[in-house]
mmCIF file of C-alpha atoms in Angstrom:
data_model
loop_
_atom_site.group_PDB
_atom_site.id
_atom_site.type_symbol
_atom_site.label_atom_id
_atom_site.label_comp_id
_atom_site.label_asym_id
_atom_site.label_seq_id
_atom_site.Cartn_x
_atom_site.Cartn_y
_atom_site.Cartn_z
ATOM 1 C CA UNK A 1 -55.850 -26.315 147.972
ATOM 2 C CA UNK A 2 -53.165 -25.341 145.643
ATOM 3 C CA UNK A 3 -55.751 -25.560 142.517
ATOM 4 C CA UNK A 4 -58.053 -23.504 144.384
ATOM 5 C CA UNK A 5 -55.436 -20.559 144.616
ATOM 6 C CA UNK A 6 -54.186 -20.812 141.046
ATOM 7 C CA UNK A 7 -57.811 -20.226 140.230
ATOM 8 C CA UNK A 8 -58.011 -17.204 142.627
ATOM 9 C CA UNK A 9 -54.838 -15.932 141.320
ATOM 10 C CA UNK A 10 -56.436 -16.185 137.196
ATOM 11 C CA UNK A 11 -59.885 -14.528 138.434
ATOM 12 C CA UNK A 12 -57.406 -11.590 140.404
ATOM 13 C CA UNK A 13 -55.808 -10.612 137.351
ATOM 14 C CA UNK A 14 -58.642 -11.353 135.104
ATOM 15 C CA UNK A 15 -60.252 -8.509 137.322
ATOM 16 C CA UNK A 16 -57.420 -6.226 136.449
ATOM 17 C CA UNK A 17 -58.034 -6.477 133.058
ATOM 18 C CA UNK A 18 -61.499 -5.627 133.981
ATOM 19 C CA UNK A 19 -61.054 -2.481 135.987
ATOM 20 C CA UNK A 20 -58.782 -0.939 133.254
ATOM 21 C CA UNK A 21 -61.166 -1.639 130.510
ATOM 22 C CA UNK A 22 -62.478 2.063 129.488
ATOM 23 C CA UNK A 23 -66.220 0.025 129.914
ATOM 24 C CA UNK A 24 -66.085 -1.280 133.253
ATOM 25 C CA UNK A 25 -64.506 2.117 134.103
ATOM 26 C CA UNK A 26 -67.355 3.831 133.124
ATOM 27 C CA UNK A 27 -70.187 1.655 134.668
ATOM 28 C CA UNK A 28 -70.288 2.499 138.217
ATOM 29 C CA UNK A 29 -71.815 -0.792 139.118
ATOM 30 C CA UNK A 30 -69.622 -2.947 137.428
ATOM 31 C CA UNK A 31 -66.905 -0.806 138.634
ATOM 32 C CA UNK A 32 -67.886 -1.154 142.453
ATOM 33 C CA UNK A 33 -68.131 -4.900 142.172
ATOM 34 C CA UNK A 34 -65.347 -5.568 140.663
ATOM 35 C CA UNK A 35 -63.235 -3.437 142.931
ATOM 36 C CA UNK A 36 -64.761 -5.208 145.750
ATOM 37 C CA UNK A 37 -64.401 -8.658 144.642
ATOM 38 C CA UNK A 38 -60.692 -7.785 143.841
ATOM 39 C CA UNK A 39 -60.349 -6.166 147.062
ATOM 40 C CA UNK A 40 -62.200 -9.427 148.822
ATOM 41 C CA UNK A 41 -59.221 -11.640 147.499
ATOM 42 C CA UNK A 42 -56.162 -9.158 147.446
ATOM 43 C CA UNK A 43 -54.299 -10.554 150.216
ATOM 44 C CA UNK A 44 -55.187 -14.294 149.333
ATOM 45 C CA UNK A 45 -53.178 -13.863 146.056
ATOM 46 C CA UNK A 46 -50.375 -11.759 147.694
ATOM 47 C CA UNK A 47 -49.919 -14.330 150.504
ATOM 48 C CA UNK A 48 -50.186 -17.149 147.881
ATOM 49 C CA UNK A 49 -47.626 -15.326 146.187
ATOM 50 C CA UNK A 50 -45.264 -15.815 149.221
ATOM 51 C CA UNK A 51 -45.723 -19.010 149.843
ATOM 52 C CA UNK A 52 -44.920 -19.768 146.025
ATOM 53 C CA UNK A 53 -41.727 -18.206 146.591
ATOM 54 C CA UNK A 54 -40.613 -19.713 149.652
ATOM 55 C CA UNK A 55 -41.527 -23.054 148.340
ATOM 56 C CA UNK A 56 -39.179 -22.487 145.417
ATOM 57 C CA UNK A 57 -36.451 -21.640 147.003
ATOM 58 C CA UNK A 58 -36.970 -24.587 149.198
ATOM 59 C CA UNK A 59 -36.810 -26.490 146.263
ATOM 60 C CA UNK A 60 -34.087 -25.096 144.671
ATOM 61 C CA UNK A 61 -32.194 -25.660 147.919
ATOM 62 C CA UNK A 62 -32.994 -28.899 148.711
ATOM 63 C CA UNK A 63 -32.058 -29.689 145.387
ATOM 64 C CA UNK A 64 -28.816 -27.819 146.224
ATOM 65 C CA UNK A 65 -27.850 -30.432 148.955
ATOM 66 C CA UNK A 66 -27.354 -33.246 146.168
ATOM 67 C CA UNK A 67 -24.381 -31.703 144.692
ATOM 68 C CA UNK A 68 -20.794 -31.997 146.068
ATOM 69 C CA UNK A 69 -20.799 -28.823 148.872
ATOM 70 C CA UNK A 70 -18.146 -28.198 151.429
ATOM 71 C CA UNK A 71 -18.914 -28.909 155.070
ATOM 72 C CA UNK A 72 -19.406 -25.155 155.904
ATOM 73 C CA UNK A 73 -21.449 -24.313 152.672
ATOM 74 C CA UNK A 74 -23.354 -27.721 153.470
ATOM 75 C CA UNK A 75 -24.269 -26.198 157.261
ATOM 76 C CA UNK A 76 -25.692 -22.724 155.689
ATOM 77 C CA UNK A 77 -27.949 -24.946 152.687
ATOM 78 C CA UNK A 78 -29.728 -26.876 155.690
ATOM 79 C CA UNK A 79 -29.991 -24.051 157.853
ATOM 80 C CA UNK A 80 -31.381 -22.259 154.720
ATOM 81 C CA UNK A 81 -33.857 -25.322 154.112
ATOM 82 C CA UNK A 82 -34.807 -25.080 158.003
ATOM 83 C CA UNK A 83 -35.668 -21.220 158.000
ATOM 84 C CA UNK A 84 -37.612 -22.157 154.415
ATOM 85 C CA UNK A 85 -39.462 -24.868 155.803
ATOM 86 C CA UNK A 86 -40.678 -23.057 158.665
ATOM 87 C CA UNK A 87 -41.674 -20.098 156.534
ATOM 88 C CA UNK A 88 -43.540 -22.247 153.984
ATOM 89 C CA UNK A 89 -45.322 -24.184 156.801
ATOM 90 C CA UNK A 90 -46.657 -21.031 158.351
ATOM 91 C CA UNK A 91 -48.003 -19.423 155.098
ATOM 92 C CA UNK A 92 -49.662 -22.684 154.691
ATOM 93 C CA UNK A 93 -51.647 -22.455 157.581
ATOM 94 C CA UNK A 94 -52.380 -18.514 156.734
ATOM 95 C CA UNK A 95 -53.289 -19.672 153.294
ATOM 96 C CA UNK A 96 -56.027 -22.204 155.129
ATOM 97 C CA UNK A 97 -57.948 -19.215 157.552
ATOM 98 C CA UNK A 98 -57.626 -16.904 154.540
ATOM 99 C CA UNK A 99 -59.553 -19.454 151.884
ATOM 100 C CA UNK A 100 -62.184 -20.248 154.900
ATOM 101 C CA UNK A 101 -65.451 -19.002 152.992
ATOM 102 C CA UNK A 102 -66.121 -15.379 154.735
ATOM 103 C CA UNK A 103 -69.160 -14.165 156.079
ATOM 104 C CA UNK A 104 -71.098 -11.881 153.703
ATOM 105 C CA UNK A 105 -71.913 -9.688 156.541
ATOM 106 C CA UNK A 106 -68.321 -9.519 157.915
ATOM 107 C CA UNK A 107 -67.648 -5.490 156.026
ATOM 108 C CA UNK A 108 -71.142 -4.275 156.784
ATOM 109 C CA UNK A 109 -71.878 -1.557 159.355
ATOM 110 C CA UNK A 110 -74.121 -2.591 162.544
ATOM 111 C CA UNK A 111 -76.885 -1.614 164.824
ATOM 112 C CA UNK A 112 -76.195 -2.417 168.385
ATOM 113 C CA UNK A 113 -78.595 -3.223 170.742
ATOM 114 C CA UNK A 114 -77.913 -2.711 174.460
ATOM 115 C CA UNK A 115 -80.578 -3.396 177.449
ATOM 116 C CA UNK A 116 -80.760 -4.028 180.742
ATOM 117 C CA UNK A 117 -82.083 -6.757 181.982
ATOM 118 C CA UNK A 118 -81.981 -8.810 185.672
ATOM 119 C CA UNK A 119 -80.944 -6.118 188.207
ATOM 120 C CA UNK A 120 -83.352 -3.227 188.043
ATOM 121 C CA UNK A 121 -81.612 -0.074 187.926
ATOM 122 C CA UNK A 122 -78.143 -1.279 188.323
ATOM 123 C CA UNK A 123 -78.499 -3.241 185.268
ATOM 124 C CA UNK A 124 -79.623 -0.338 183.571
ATOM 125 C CA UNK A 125 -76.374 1.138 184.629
ATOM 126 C CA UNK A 126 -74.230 -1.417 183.372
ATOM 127 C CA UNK A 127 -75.734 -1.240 180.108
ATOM 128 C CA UNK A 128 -74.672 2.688 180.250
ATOM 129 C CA UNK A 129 -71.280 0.873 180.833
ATOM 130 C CA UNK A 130 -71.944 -1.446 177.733
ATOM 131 C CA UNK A 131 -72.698 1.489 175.573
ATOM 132 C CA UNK A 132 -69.862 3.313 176.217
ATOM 133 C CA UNK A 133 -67.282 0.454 176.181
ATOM 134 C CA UNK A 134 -68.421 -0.136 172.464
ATOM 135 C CA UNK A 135 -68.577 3.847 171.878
ATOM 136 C CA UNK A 136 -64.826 3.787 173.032
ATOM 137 C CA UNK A 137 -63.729 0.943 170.327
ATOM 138 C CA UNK A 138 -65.226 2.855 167.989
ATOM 139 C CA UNK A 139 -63.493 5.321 168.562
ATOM 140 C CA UNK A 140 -60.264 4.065 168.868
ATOM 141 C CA UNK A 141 -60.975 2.691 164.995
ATOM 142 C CA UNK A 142 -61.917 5.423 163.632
ATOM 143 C CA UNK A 143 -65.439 4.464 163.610
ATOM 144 C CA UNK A 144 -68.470 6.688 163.806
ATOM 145 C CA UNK A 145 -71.459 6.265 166.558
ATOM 146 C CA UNK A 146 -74.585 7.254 166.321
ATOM 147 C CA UNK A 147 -77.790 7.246 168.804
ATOM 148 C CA UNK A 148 -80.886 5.437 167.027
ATOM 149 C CA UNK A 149 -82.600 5.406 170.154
ATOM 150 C CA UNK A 150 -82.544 5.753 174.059
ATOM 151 C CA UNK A 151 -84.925 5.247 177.029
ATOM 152 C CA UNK A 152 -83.022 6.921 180.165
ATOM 153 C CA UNK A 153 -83.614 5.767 183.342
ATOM 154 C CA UNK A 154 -83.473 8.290 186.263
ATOM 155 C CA UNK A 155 -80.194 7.305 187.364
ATOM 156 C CA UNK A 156 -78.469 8.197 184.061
ATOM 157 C CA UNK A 157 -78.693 4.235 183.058
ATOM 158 C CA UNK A 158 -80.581 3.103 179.999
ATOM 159 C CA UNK A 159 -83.601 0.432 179.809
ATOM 160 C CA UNK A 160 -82.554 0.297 176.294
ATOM 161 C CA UNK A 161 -80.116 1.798 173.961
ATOM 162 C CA UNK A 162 -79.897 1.220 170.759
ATOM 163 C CA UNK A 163 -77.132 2.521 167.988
ATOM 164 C CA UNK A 164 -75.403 2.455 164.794
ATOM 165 C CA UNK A 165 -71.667 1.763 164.796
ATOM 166 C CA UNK A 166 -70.485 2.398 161.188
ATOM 167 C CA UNK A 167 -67.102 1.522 159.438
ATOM 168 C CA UNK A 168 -65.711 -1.409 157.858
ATOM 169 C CA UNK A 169 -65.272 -4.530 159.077
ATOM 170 C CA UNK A 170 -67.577 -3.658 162.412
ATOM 171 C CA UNK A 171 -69.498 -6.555 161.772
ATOM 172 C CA UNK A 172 -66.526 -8.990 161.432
ATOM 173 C CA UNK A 173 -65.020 -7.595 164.904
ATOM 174 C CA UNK A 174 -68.792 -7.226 166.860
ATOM 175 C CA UNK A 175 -70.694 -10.006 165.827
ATOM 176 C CA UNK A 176 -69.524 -12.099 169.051
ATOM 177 C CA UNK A 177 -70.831 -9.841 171.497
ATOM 178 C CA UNK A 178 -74.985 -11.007 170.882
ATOM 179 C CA UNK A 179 -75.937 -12.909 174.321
ATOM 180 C CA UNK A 180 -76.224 -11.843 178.304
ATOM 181 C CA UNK A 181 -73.765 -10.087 179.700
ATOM 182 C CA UNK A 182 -73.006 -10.162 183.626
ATOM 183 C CA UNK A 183 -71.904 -7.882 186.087
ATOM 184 C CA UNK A 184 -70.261 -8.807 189.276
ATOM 185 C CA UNK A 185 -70.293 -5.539 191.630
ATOM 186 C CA UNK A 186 -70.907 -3.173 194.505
ATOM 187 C CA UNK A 187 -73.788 -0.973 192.870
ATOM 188 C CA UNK A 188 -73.799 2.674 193.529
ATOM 189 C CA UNK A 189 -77.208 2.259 194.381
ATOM 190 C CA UNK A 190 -76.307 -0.157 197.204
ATOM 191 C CA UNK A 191 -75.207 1.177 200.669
ATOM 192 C CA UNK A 192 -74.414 -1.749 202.275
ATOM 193 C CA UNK A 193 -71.429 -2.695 199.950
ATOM 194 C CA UNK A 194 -72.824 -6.009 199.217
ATOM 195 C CA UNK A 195 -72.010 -7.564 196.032
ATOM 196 C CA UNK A 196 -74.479 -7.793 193.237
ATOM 197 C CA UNK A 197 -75.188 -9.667 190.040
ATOM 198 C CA UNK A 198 -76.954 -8.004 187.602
ATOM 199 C CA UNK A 199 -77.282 -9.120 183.750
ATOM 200 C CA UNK A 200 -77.964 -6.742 180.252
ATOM 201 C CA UNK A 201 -78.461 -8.160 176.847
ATOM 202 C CA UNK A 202 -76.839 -7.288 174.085
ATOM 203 C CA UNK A 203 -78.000 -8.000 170.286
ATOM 204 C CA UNK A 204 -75.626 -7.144 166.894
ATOM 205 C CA UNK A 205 -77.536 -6.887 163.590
ATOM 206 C CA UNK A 206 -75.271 -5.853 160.173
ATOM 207 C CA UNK A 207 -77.250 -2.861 158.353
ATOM 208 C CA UNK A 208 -79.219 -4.230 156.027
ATOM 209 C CA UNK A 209 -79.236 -2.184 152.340
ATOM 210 C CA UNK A 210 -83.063 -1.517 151.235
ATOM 211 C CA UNK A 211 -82.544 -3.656 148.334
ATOM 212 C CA UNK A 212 -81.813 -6.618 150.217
ATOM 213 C CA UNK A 213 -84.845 -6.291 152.138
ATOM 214 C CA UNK A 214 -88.247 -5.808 150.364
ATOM 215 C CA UNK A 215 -90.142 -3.984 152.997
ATOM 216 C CA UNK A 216 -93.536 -2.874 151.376
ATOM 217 C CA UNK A 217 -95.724 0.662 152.577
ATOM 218 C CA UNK A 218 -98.721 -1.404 153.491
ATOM 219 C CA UNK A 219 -96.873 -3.885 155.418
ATOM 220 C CA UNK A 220 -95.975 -1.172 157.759
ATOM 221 C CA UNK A 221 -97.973 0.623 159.825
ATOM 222 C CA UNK A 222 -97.032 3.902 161.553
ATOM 223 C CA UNK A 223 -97.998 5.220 164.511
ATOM 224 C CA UNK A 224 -96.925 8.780 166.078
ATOM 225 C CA UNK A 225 -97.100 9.677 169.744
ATOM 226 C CA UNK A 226 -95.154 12.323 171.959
ATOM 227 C CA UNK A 227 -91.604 12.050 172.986
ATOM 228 C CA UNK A 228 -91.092 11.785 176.495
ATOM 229 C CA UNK A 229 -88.169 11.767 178.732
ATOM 230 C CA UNK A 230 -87.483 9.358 181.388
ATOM 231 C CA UNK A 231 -90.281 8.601 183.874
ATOM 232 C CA UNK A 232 -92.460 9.263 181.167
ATOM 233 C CA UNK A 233 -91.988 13.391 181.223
ATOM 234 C CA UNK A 234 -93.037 14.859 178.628
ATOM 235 C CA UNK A 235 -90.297 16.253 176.868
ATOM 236 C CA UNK A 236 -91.824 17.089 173.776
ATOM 237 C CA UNK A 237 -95.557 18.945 172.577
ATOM 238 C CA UNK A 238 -95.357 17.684 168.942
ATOM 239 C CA UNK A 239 -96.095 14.202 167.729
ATOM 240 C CA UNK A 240 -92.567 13.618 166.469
ATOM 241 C CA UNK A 241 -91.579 10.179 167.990
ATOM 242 C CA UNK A 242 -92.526 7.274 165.509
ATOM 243 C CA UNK A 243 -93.428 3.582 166.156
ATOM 244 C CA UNK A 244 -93.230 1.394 162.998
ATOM 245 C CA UNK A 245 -95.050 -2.036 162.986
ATOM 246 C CA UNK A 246 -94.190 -4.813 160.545
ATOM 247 C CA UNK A 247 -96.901 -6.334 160.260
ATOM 248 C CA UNK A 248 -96.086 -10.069 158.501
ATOM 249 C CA UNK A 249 -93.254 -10.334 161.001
ATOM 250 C CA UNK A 250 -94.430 -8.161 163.697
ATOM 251 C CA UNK A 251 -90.993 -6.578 164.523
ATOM 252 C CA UNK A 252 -92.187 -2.914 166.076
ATOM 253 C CA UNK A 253 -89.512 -0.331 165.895
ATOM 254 C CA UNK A 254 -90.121 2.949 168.040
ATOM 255 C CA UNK A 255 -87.605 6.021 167.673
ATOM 256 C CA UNK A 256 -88.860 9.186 169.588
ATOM 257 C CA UNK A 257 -84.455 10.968 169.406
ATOM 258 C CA UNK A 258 -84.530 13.224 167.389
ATOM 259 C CA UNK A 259 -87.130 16.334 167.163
ATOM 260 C CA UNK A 260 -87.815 15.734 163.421
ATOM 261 C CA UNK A 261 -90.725 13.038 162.966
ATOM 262 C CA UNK A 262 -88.744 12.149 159.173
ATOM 263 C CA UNK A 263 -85.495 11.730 160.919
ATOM 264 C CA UNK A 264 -86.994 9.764 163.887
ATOM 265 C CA UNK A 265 -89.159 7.804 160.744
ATOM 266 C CA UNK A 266 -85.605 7.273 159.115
ATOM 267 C CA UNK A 267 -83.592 6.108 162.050
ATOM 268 C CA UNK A 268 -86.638 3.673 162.551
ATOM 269 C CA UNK A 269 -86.544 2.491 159.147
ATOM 270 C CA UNK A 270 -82.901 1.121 159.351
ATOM 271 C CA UNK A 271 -83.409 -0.551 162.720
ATOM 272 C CA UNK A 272 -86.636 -2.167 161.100
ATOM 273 C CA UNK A 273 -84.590 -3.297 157.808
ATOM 274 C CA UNK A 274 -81.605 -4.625 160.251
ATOM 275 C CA UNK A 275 -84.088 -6.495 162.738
ATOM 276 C CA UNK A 276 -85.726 -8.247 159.832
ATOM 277 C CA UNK A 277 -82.809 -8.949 157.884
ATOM 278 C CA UNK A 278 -81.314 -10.426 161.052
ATOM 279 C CA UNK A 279 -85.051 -12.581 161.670
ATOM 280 C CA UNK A 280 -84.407 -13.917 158.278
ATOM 281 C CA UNK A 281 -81.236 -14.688 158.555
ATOM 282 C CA UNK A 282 -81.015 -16.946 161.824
ATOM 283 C CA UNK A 283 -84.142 -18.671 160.473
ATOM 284 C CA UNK A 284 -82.349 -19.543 157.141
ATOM 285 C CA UNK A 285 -79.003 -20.939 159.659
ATOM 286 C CA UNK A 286 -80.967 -22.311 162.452
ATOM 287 C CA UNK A 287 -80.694 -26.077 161.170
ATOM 288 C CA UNK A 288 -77.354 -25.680 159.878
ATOM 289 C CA UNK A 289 -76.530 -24.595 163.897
ATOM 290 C CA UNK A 290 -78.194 -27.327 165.174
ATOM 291 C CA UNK A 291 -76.031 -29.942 163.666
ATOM 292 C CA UNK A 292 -72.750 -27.618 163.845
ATOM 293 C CA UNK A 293 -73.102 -25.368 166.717
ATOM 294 C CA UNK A 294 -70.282 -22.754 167.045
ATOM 295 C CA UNK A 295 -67.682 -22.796 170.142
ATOM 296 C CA UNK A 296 -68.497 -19.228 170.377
ATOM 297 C CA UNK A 297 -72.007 -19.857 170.448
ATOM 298 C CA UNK A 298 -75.170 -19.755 168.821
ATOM 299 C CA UNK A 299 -76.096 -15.835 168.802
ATOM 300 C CA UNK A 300 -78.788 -17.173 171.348
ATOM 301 C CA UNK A 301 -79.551 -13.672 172.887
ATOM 302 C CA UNK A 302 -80.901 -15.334 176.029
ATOM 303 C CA UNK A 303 -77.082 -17.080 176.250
ATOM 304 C CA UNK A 304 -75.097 -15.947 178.974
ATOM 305 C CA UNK A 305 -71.823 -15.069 177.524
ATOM 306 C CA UNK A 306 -69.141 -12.937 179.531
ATOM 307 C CA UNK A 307 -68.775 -12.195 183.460
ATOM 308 C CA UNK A 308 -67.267 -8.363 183.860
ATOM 309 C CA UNK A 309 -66.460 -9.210 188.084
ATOM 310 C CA UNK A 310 -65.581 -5.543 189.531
ATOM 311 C CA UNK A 311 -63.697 -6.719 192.556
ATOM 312 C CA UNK A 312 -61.141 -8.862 191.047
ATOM 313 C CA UNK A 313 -60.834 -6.269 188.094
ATOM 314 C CA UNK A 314 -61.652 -10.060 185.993
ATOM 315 C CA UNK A 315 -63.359 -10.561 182.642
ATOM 316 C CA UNK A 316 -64.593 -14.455 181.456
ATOM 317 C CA UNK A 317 -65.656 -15.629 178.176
ATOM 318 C CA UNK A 318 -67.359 -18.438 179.914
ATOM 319 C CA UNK A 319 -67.926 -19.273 175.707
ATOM 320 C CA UNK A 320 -63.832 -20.062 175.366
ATOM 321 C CA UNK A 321 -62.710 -20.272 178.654
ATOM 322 C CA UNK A 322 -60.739 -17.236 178.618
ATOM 323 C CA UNK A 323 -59.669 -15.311 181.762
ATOM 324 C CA UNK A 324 -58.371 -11.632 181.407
ATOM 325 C CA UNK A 325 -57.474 -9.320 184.598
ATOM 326 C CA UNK A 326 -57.899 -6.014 182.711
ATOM 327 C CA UNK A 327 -61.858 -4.901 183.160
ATOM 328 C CA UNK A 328 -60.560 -1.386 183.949
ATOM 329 C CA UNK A 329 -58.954 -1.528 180.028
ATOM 330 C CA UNK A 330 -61.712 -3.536 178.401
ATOM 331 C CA UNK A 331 -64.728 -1.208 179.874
ATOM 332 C CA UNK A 332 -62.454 1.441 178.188
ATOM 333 C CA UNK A 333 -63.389 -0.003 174.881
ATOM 334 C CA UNK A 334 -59.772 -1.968 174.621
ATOM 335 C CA UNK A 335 -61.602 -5.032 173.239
ATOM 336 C CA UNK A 336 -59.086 -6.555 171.196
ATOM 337 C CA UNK A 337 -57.746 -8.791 172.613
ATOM 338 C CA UNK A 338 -60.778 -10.779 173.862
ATOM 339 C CA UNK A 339 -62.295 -10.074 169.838
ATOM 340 C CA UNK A 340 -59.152 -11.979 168.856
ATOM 341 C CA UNK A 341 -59.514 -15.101 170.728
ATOM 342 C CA UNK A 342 -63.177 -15.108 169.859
ATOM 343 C CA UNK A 343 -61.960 -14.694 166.140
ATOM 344 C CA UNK A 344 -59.459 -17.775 166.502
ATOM 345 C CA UNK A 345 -61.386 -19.919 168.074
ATOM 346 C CA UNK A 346 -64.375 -19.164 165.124
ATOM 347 C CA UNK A 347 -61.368 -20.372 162.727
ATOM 348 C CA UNK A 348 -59.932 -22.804 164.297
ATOM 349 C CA UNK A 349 -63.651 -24.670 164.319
ATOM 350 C CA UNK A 350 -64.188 -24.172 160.925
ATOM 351 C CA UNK A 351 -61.120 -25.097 159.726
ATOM 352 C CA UNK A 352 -61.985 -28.398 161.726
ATOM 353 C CA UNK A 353 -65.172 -28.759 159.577
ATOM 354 C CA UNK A 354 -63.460 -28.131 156.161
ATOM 355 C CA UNK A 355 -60.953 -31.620 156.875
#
């Protein structure tokens, strides 16, 4: 391990010769990727840094403890030692998440895919609830939202909603939420007060950039139509909504939000790219999941992940076992703390598979 972060610590100031080198400085390219493989291992070196330190002077007063000391200066070297010992031990471990190889995707931005699914109307409704719990973390990071696309149900509920969530590091604190999500509740659309279980899916795809993804004009075909509102009401005389077919895959993307056809084509366009990307991507890992599954789960959309249980005020991760009495605070987009044990658990299995 050590060797590995002497070499990290060479290539991090290698790359500062790099980005002050009038050359690099002046090739944009070069320039952005060496920035962001600097910025990538920053805080490995820093922490490494620390723990070098640390480990010195636990050296150095270890070392101490075979020369003659008085009793009292003898107590204060071994209480020293114990307070350096601790300290080295837990940069250790910090050292060990942080040199975990990190998922590519982990900085991108994300499209967000919300729909309802077992539950009729009410599950419709509880993806409105989905929507706006992620809106509200957003938010709270100083993230920005956007509407790709939305099919309204009469009730104010969505079928399907589907949006953008941009800023770094959404990926890295989202990408646990693909699978079925469960609602435990009195609907409003119930008189009888009986409880009812209703389920919506959710599915996370990292943006994809177009160069990543080689997405040809013939391979798409494009097909306009009227936007209409919910119910199938017309809401719109032009032919501005746009379906896009991929035809070797055949993803279809359909975006009828906006009134422009380009920016409805647009919006399309990057849900297309991210769908695809996303196809390709748990095709490439599906054997490497099958004989290392993760204890957070697979991504299987069809995978029943969380209970929100109105009554009791309860979320479950039924993936981790973890219990929370705070749905009023979660629904309000205060996430964190169920992202975090999601996030630790992740590490703690792969640090398993790197012994």
């Amino acid at each position: 391990m050590l060797d590995r972060l002497k070499s990290i610590e060479e290539r991090y100031e290698k790359l500062n010769e790099y980005l002050s080198d009038p050359e690099v400085v002046n090739d944009p390219k070069k320039l952005r990727e060496y920035s962001k493989e600097q910025s990538d291992i920053q805080e490995t070196v820093e922490v490494y840094r620390q723990y070098r330190a640390a480990y010195d002077q636990l050296t150095d007063a270890k070392a101490m403890l075979e020369e003659k000391l008085d009793a009292d200066m003898r107590d204060m070297v071994k209480e020293e030692i114990s307070e350096l010992t601790e300290e080295t031990e837990r940069l250790e471990d910090e050292l060990k998440i942080l040199l975990i190889p990190k998922d590519p995707n982990d900085d991108r931005n994300v499209i967000v895919e919300v729909r309802g699914a077992a539950g009729g109307e009410e599950a419709a409704l509880f993806a409105g609830n989905l929507y706006r719990m992620y809106s509200r973390f957003a938010e709270m990071k100083g993230w920005k939202t956007e509407i790709m696309e939305a099919n309204v149900t009469g009730t104010g509920g969505y079928k399907e909603i589907i949006f953008m969530i941009s800023g770094k590091g959404a990926y890295s604190r989202l990408k646990f939420e693909n699978g079925a999500h469960r609602v435990q509740r009195v609907p409003e659309t119930e008189s009888g007060g009986r409880i009812h279980t209703s389920t919506a899916t959710v599915a996370v795809l990292p943006e994809a950039e177009e160069v990543e993804i080689d997405i040809h004009e013939k391979d798409i075909r494009v097909d306009t139509f009227a936007s209409s509102g919910p119910g199938g009401q017309s809401v719109n005389t032009t032919m501005s909504a746009v379906r896009l077919t991929h035809l070797p895959t055949g993803v279809v993307v359909s975006c009828q939000d906006e009134k422009s056809q380009i920016k409805n084509k647009e919006k399309a366009m990057k849900v297309l790219r991210a769908r695809i990307y996303d196809k390709f991507q748990r095709e490439a890992q599906a054997e490497y999941d099958q004989t290392r599954k993760s204890a957070v789960g697979t991504g299987d959309r069809s995978e029943r992940i969380r209970t929100y249980n109105f009554p009791q005020n309860r979320v479950t991760d039924h993936r981790i076992g973890l219990t929370i009495q705070k749905l009023d605070q979660i629904l309000e987009g205060k996430l964190d703390e169920v992202i975090d044990a999601l996030n630790m658990e992740d590490q703690a299995r792969k640090l398993q598979n790197e012994k």
